[in-house]
Short mmCIF file of C-alpha atoms in Angstrom, two decimals:
data_model
loop_
_atom_site.label_atom_id
_atom_site.label_comp_id
_atom_site.label_asym_id
_atom_site.label_seq_id
_atom_site.Cartn_x
_atom_site.Cartn_y
_atom_site.Cartn_z
CA UNK A 151 47.63 28.72 2.48
CA UNK A 152 45.86 32.05 2.55
CA UNK A 153 46.75 34.85 0.22
CA UNK A 154 46.16 38.56 0.77
CA UNK A 155 43.52 39.91 -1.58
CA UNK A 156 44.98 41.39 -4.68
CA UNK A 157 44.36 45.15 -4.95
CA UNK A 158 43.35 46.15 -8.43
CA UNK A 159 45.05 49.20 -9.86
CA UNK A 160 42.94 52.37 -9.97
CA UNK A 161 41.19 52.88 -13.27
CA UNK A 162 42.07 56.38 -14.46
CA UNK A 163 38.81 56.44 -16.44
CA UNK A 164 36.79 56.31 -13.23
CA UNK A 165 36.76 59.54 -11.28
CA UNK A 166 35.15 59.62 -7.85
CA UNK A 167 33.19 62.71 -6.84
CA UNK A 168 31.86 63.78 -3.47
CA UNK A 169 28.16 64.15 -2.84
CA UNK A 170 28.58 67.91 -2.55
CA UNK A 171 30.23 68.05 -5.95
CA UNK A 172 27.48 65.91 -7.45
CA UNK A 173 24.86 68.23 -5.98
CA UNK A 174 26.60 71.35 -7.30
CA UNK A 175 26.65 70.15 -10.90
CA UNK A 176 23.00 69.15 -10.90
CA UNK A 177 21.05 71.15 -13.53
CA UNK A 178 18.38 72.05 -10.95
CA UNK A 179 20.83 74.19 -8.95
CA UNK A 180 19.93 77.49 -10.62
CA UNK A 181 16.21 76.79 -10.33
CA UNK A 182 16.51 75.86 -6.66
CA UNK A 183 18.51 78.97 -5.79
CA UNK A 184 16.21 81.18 -7.85
CA UNK A 185 13.10 79.73 -6.19
CA UNK A 186 14.53 80.30 -2.70
CA UNK A 187 15.53 83.88 -3.53
CA UNK A 188 12.16 84.74 -5.09
CA UNK A 189 10.12 83.31 -2.22
CA UNK A 190 12.38 85.01 0.33
CA UNK A 191 11.96 88.39 -1.39
CA UNK A 192 8.18 88.20 -1.57
CA UNK A 193 7.96 86.82 1.96
CA UNK A 194 9.59 90.08 3.05
CA UNK A 195 7.87 92.56 0.75
CA UNK A 196 4.44 90.94 0.23
CA UNK A 197 3.84 88.83 3.34
CA UNK A 198 0.81 90.87 4.44
CA UNK A 199 -0.70 91.35 0.97
CA UNK A 200 -2.65 88.09 0.75
CA UNK A 201 -0.10 86.46 -1.52
CA UNK A 202 0.31 83.52 0.84
CA UNK A 203 -3.31 82.96 1.84
CA UNK A 204 -5.38 80.29 0.09
CA UNK A 205 -6.57 82.55 -2.72
CA UNK A 206 -3.14 84.09 -3.29
CA UNK A 207 -1.44 80.69 -3.41
CA UNK A 208 -4.04 79.46 -5.89
CA UNK A 209 -3.47 82.53 -8.10
CA UNK A 210 0.26 82.10 -8.53
CA UNK A 211 -0.04 78.31 -8.61
CA UNK A 212 -2.35 78.49 -11.63
CA UNK A 213 -0.05 80.90 -13.46
CA UNK A 214 2.95 78.69 -12.64
CA UNK A 215 1.06 75.61 -13.85
CA UNK A 216 0.48 77.24 -17.24
CA UNK A 217 4.20 77.80 -17.69
CA UNK A 218 4.97 74.36 -16.26
CA UNK A 219 2.88 72.45 -18.81
CA UNK A 220 4.67 73.91 -21.81
CA UNK A 221 8.06 73.94 -20.04
CA UNK A 222 8.01 70.14 -19.65
CA UNK A 223 7.68 69.63 -23.40
CA UNK A 224 10.23 72.33 -24.19
CA UNK A 225 12.66 70.83 -21.65
CA UNK A 226 12.67 67.32 -23.12
CA UNK A 227 12.97 68.71 -26.65
CA UNK A 228 15.88 70.99 -25.69
CA UNK A 229 17.68 68.13 -23.96
CA UNK A 230 17.25 66.23 -27.23
CA UNK A 231 19.06 69.13 -28.93
CA UNK A 232 16.16 70.89 -30.66
CA UNK A 233 13.89 73.94 -30.28
CA UNK A 234 10.22 74.50 -31.03
CA UNK A 235 9.33 78.15 -31.59
CA UNK A 236 5.78 77.28 -32.67
CA UNK A 237 4.55 76.42 -29.14
CA UNK A 238 2.72 79.73 -28.66
CA UNK A 239 1.06 79.53 -32.07
CA UNK A 240 0.14 75.90 -31.40
CA UNK A 241 -1.66 77.02 -28.23
CA UNK A 242 -3.69 79.57 -30.17
CA UNK A 243 -4.33 77.19 -33.07
CA UNK A 244 -5.41 74.25 -30.90
CA UNK A 245 -7.73 76.39 -28.80
CA UNK A 246 -9.33 77.84 -31.91
CA UNK A 247 -9.82 74.40 -33.47
CA UNK A 248 -11.57 73.12 -30.34
CA UNK A 249 -13.89 76.13 -30.33
CA UNK A 250 -14.67 75.94 -34.04
CA UNK A 251 -15.22 72.18 -34.07
CA UNK A 252 -17.55 72.32 -31.06
CA UNK A 253 -19.34 75.66 -31.52
CA UNK A 254 -19.22 76.41 -35.25
CA UNK A 255 -19.54 72.82 -36.51
CA UNK A 256 -21.59 71.55 -33.57
CA UNK A 257 -19.43 68.54 -32.77
CA UNK A 258 -19.46 67.03 -29.27
CA UNK A 259 -16.71 68.68 -27.23
CA UNK A 260 -15.00 65.36 -26.51
CA UNK A 261 -14.70 64.71 -30.24
CA UNK A 262 -13.45 68.24 -30.89
CA UNK A 263 -10.74 67.79 -28.26
CA UNK A 264 -9.61 64.39 -29.55
CA UNK A 265 -9.47 65.55 -33.20
CA UNK A 266 -7.52 68.65 -32.14
CA UNK A 267 -4.97 66.54 -30.27
CA UNK A 268 -4.54 64.26 -33.29
CA UNK A 269 -4.08 67.30 -35.53
CA UNK A 270 -1.54 68.87 -33.14
CA UNK A 271 0.45 65.64 -32.87
CA UNK A 272 0.51 65.36 -36.66
CA UNK A 273 1.86 68.91 -36.95
CA UNK A 274 4.49 68.15 -34.30
CA UNK A 275 5.50 65.00 -36.18
CA UNK A 276 5.72 66.99 -39.42
CA UNK A 277 8.00 69.55 -37.78
CA UNK A 278 10.23 66.78 -36.48
CA UNK A 279 10.23 64.93 -39.80
CA UNK A 280 11.30 68.04 -41.71
CA UNK A 281 14.09 68.74 -39.22
CA UNK A 282 15.57 65.22 -39.26
CA UNK A 283 15.15 64.68 -43.01
CA UNK A 284 16.47 68.02 -44.26
CA UNK A 285 19.02 68.74 -41.55
CA UNK A 286 17.67 72.29 -41.27
CA UNK A 287 17.93 73.94 -37.86
CA UNK A 288 14.77 73.36 -35.83
CA UNK A 289 14.85 77.08 -35.06
CA UNK A 290 14.10 77.87 -38.71
CA UNK A 291 11.58 75.07 -39.30
CA UNK A 292 9.49 75.87 -36.24
CA UNK A 293 9.77 79.62 -36.87
CA UNK A 294 8.02 78.94 -40.15
CA UNK A 295 5.41 76.86 -38.29
CA UNK A 296 4.92 79.75 -35.87
CA UNK A 297 3.79 82.03 -38.69
CA UNK A 298 1.78 79.37 -40.53
CA UNK A 299 -0.20 78.30 -37.46
CA UNK A 300 -0.81 81.85 -36.29
CA UNK A 301 -1.99 82.76 -39.78
CA UNK A 302 -4.48 79.89 -39.86
CA UNK A 303 -5.61 80.73 -36.31
CA UNK A 304 -6.63 84.20 -37.53
CA UNK A 305 -7.82 83.18 -41.02
CA UNK A 306 -10.25 80.37 -40.14
CA UNK A 307 -12.50 82.19 -37.63
CA UNK A 308 -12.32 85.45 -39.55
CA UNK A 309 -13.37 83.77 -42.79
CA UNK A 310 -16.09 81.55 -41.33
CA UNK A 311 -17.39 83.55 -38.36
CA UNK A 312 -16.22 87.07 -39.29
CA UNK A 313 -14.52 87.40 -35.90
CA UNK A 314 -11.34 86.28 -34.15
CA UNK A 315 -12.87 85.27 -30.81
CA UNK A 316 -15.18 82.25 -30.65
CA UNK A 317 -17.33 81.97 -27.52
CA UNK A 318 -19.96 79.52 -26.36
CA UNK A 319 -17.57 76.69 -25.47
CA UNK A 320 -18.79 76.57 -21.84
CA UNK A 321 -22.36 75.95 -22.95
CA UNK A 322 -21.28 73.30 -25.46
CA UNK A 323 -19.13 71.58 -22.81
CA UNK A 324 -21.89 71.19 -20.22
CA UNK A 325 -21.89 67.58 -19.03
CA UNK A 326 -19.09 66.57 -21.41
CA UNK A 327 -16.86 63.92 -19.83
CA UNK A 328 -13.62 64.94 -21.55
CA UNK A 329 -14.19 68.66 -21.00
CA UNK A 330 -14.28 67.95 -17.26
CA UNK A 331 -10.85 66.32 -17.48
CA UNK A 332 -9.41 69.65 -18.63
CA UNK A 333 -11.76 72.20 -17.09
CA UNK A 334 -13.03 70.73 -13.84
CA UNK A 335 -11.73 70.77 -10.27
CA UNK A 336 -10.75 68.09 -7.78
CA UNK A 337 -10.75 67.89 -3.97
CA UNK A 338 -13.79 70.18 -3.73
CA UNK A 339 -15.03 68.28 -0.66
CA UNK A 340 -11.70 68.82 1.11
CA UNK A 341 -11.81 72.57 0.50
CA UNK A 342 -15.41 72.74 1.71
CA UNK A 343 -14.35 70.98 4.92
CA UNK A 344 -11.41 73.36 5.34
CA UNK A 345 -13.76 76.31 4.90
CA UNK A 346 -16.25 74.97 7.45
CA UNK A 347 -13.36 74.40 9.87
CA UNK A 348 -12.26 78.01 9.46
CA UNK A 349 -8.86 77.03 8.06
CA UNK A 350 -9.32 78.87 4.74
CA UNK A 351 -11.27 81.99 3.77
CA UNK A 352 -14.99 81.77 2.96
CA UNK A 353 -17.46 84.22 1.43
CA UNK A 354 -19.17 86.30 4.12
CA UNK A 355 -22.14 87.62 2.16
CA UNK A 356 -24.41 86.94 -0.81
CA UNK A 357 -25.58 83.64 -2.23
CA UNK A 358 -22.18 82.03 -1.64
CA UNK A 359 -21.97 82.90 2.04
CA UNK A 360 -20.03 80.23 3.92
CA UNK A 361 -18.58 78.66 0.78
CA UNK A 362 -14.77 78.56 0.51
CA UNK A 363 -13.19 81.22 -1.70
CA UNK A 364 -10.94 78.49 -3.11
CA UNK A 365 -13.27 75.57 -3.76
CA UNK A 366 -10.95 73.05 -5.40
CA UNK A 367 -7.76 72.38 -7.33
CA UNK A 368 -8.18 73.21 -11.06
CA UNK A 369 -7.32 70.48 -13.54
CA UNK A 370 -4.73 72.85 -15.02
CA UNK A 371 -2.60 72.34 -11.91
CA UNK A 372 -3.27 68.60 -11.94
CA UNK A 373 -2.12 68.33 -15.55
CA UNK A 374 1.02 70.33 -14.75
CA UNK A 375 1.98 68.05 -11.86
CA UNK A 376 1.20 64.88 -13.81
CA UNK A 377 3.31 65.98 -16.78
CA UNK A 378 6.22 66.97 -14.51
CA UNK A 379 6.15 63.59 -12.74
CA UNK A 380 5.88 61.61 -15.98
CA UNK A 381 8.56 63.70 -17.69
CA UNK A 382 10.93 63.30 -14.76
CA UNK A 383 10.43 59.53 -14.56
CA UNK A 384 10.89 59.06 -18.31
CA UNK A 385 14.02 61.20 -18.35
CA UNK A 386 15.74 59.71 -15.30
CA UNK A 387 14.42 56.16 -14.96
CA UNK A 388 13.99 54.79 -18.47
CA UNK A 389 16.13 53.78 -21.43
CA UNK A 390 14.23 56.27 -23.56
CA UNK A 391 15.39 59.02 -21.20
CA UNK A 392 18.99 57.97 -21.86
CA UNK A 393 18.25 58.16 -25.57
CA UNK A 394 16.99 61.74 -25.16
CA UNK A 395 20.23 62.77 -23.43
CA UNK A 396 22.33 60.94 -26.00
CA UNK A 397 20.47 62.48 -28.95
CA UNK A 398 21.12 65.99 -27.66
CA UNK A 399 24.66 65.36 -26.41
CA UNK A 400 26.21 63.85 -29.54
CA UNK A 401 23.71 62.68 -32.13
CA UNK A 402 26.25 60.96 -34.38
CA UNK A 403 27.86 59.02 -31.52
CA UNK A 404 24.37 58.07 -30.32
CA UNK A 405 23.56 56.67 -33.77
CA UNK A 406 26.74 54.58 -33.70
CA UNK A 407 25.59 53.23 -30.32
CA UNK A 408 22.25 52.15 -31.79
CA UNK A 409 20.08 55.02 -30.51
CA UNK A 410 17.18 55.81 -32.91
CA UNK A 411 17.99 59.52 -32.86
CA UNK A 412 15.55 60.57 -35.58
CA UNK A 413 12.65 58.78 -33.91
CA UNK A 414 13.52 60.30 -30.54
CA UNK A 415 13.58 63.83 -31.95
CA UNK A 416 10.28 63.39 -33.82
CA UNK A 417 8.61 62.02 -30.69
CA UNK A 418 9.90 65.00 -28.69
CA UNK A 419 8.41 67.43 -31.22
CA UNK A 420 5.12 65.55 -30.90
CA UNK A 421 5.29 65.70 -27.10
CA UNK A 422 5.89 69.45 -27.23
CA UNK A 423 2.80 69.84 -29.42
CA UNK A 424 0.87 67.62 -26.99
CA UNK A 425 1.82 69.83 -24.02
CA UNK A 426 0.84 72.97 -25.94
CA UNK A 427 -2.55 71.44 -26.73
CA UNK A 428 -3.09 70.46 -23.08
CA UNK A 429 -2.45 74.10 -22.18
CA UNK A 430 -4.82 75.31 -24.90
CA UNK A 431 -7.61 72.91 -23.91
CA UNK A 432 -7.41 73.88 -20.22
CA UNK A 433 -7.44 77.55 -21.22
CA UNK A 434 -10.46 77.19 -23.52
CA UNK A 435 -12.41 75.30 -20.86
CA UNK A 436 -11.51 77.90 -18.23
CA UNK A 437 -12.51 80.96 -20.27
CA UNK A 438 -15.25 79.32 -22.35
CA UNK A 439 -13.83 80.86 -25.52
CA UNK A 440 -10.89 80.84 -27.90
CA UNK A 441 -9.03 83.86 -29.24
CA UNK A 442 -6.68 84.23 -32.19
CA UNK A 443 -4.13 86.03 -30.00
CA UNK A 444 -3.84 83.31 -27.35
CA UNK A 445 -0.37 81.92 -26.67
CA UNK A 446 1.64 84.90 -27.90
CA UNK A 447 5.30 84.69 -26.76
CA UNK A 448 4.65 81.50 -24.79
CA UNK A 449 7.39 79.70 -26.71
CA UNK A 450 10.01 82.10 -25.35
CA UNK A 451 8.61 81.90 -21.82
CA UNK A 452 8.83 78.11 -21.98
CA UNK A 453 12.44 78.21 -23.18
CA UNK A 454 13.37 80.75 -20.48
CA UNK A 455 11.81 78.56 -17.79
CA UNK A 456 13.83 75.60 -19.04
CA UNK A 457 17.07 77.61 -19.12
CA UNK A 458 16.44 78.94 -15.60
CA UNK A 459 15.97 75.29 -14.65
CA UNK A 460 19.52 74.51 -15.77
CA UNK A 461 19.18 73.12 -19.30
CA UNK A 462 21.85 73.90 -21.87
CA UNK A 463 20.86 75.52 -25.15
CA UNK A 464 23.24 73.12 -26.88
CA UNK A 465 21.31 70.04 -25.69
CA UNK A 466 22.25 66.91 -23.78
CA UNK A 467 21.86 68.44 -20.31
CA UNK A 468 18.84 69.48 -18.28
CA UNK A 469 16.15 68.49 -15.82
CA UNK A 470 12.35 68.41 -15.82
CA UNK A 471 12.34 69.31 -12.13
CA UNK A 472 14.55 72.29 -12.92
CA UNK A 473 12.18 73.39 -15.69
CA UNK A 474 9.25 73.07 -13.28
CA UNK A 475 11.09 75.29 -10.77
CA UNK A 476 11.76 77.80 -13.54
CA UNK A 477 8.03 77.84 -14.30
CA UNK A 478 7.26 78.28 -10.59
CA UNK A 479 9.58 81.30 -10.52
CA UNK A 480 7.65 82.73 -13.49
CA UNK A 481 4.31 82.43 -11.73
CA UNK A 482 5.49 83.67 -8.35
CA UNK A 483 7.24 86.71 -9.81
CA UNK A 484 4.36 87.65 -12.12
CA UNK A 485 1.75 87.49 -9.37
CA UNK A 486 4.10 88.57 -6.57
CA UNK A 487 4.78 91.93 -8.18
CA UNK A 488 1.04 92.58 -8.23
CA UNK A 489 0.66 91.63 -4.57
CA UNK A 490 3.68 93.75 -3.63
CA UNK A 491 2.20 96.76 -5.39
CA UNK A 492 5.05 96.98 -7.90
CA UNK A 493 4.46 98.21 -11.45
CA UNK A 494 3.61 95.10 -13.48
CA UNK A 495 5.79 96.17 -16.41
CA UNK A 496 8.83 95.38 -14.23
CA UNK A 497 7.95 91.68 -14.49
CA UNK A 498 10.10 91.30 -17.61
CA UNK A 499 12.98 93.16 -15.97
CA UNK A 500 12.84 90.97 -12.88
CA UNK A 501 12.58 87.86 -15.04
CA UNK A 502 15.55 88.88 -17.17
CA UNK A 503 17.70 89.40 -14.07
CA UNK A 504 16.71 85.99 -12.69
CA UNK A 505 17.44 84.34 -16.05
CA UNK A 506 20.87 85.95 -16.30
CA UNK A 507 21.79 85.10 -12.71
CA UNK A 508 20.63 81.49 -13.07
CA UNK A 509 22.61 80.96 -16.29
CA UNK A 510 25.76 82.55 -14.83
CA UNK A 511 25.44 80.49 -11.64
CA UNK A 512 24.91 77.22 -13.51
CA UNK A 513 27.77 77.89 -15.92
CA UNK A 514 30.22 79.06 -13.25
CA UNK A 515 29.57 76.21 -10.83
CA UNK A 516 29.69 73.57 -13.57
CA UNK A 517 33.02 74.91 -14.86
CA UNK A 518 34.38 75.17 -11.33
CA UNK A 519 33.53 71.57 -10.50
CA UNK A 520 34.23 69.87 -13.81
CA UNK A 521 37.21 71.95 -14.88
CA UNK A 522 35.54 72.91 -18.18
CA UNK A 523 36.67 76.06 -19.96
#
């Protein structure tokens, strides 16, 4: 005797949502809309300025990559519920340490880079340890680190070398295997082929006649893309990513569920320091020098990129892809204003408007869909 299948009662705890609704509450929404608007504006006002030829694309891609590297670290840390205001000072400090170890002390550049990374990770761990052990706001702890690191960045070269800019890194890095990982270029053969085929611009005079104006992809961009991919995979495809969200959403509830919240937060502080040191190393290898003023205000630019990308300042919500889009907006706007012939001082104004619009859009749509107040 056959029986009709029993229909289980609906579980009121399970709420179905349409794909459109799921898309609208994604943290990347503000970044996506902002990116589309920015590209549309510059496509109209700067389309014939060279902004979208090979050299122009490389210009704003490099600037975006700088923001992207530090935004990935800031994003994961903010999702975990913490801030790091010492990112900019860490960039200056790490760059100066690499220059002083390699030029002043005469160490091999690969050793200078490795020791600097170890030192930066230790400082990041110390910041995290102080925050989780004392319960002090990370804003205050890392604000103190901001001043301490910047002070050492000025004090060390001024005391030892009697100057605040250390040059000669390019000469010391000649033939160094690790320096090439941060300061070299890839796909040079592809760009040479594109130049010979007439698909990208080449030099038309001098010793470089016939060579492509853009001769490869800088490792800065490679590092940015690698960090974005790794950060996104960790955050969305691993148990550790769930721990990051849980630590920033409700730390006490996460502890009750067995999440090692303190360890997660310390590791995120270390990762932020790692990203800042990657930025610093690429910058030192590009310019061949280190300056005590490098990295000023970068911590705020990283946080703004993450917020534009949809992350909440309260933690527990955000996206690495969104942060990367926020960084892309930074680079496109900064370089696009130059190509469009607009006064460069308006960059901050434009950025502030984009930030405000992105936050309002994210907040409004999320409240509209979820019914939050």
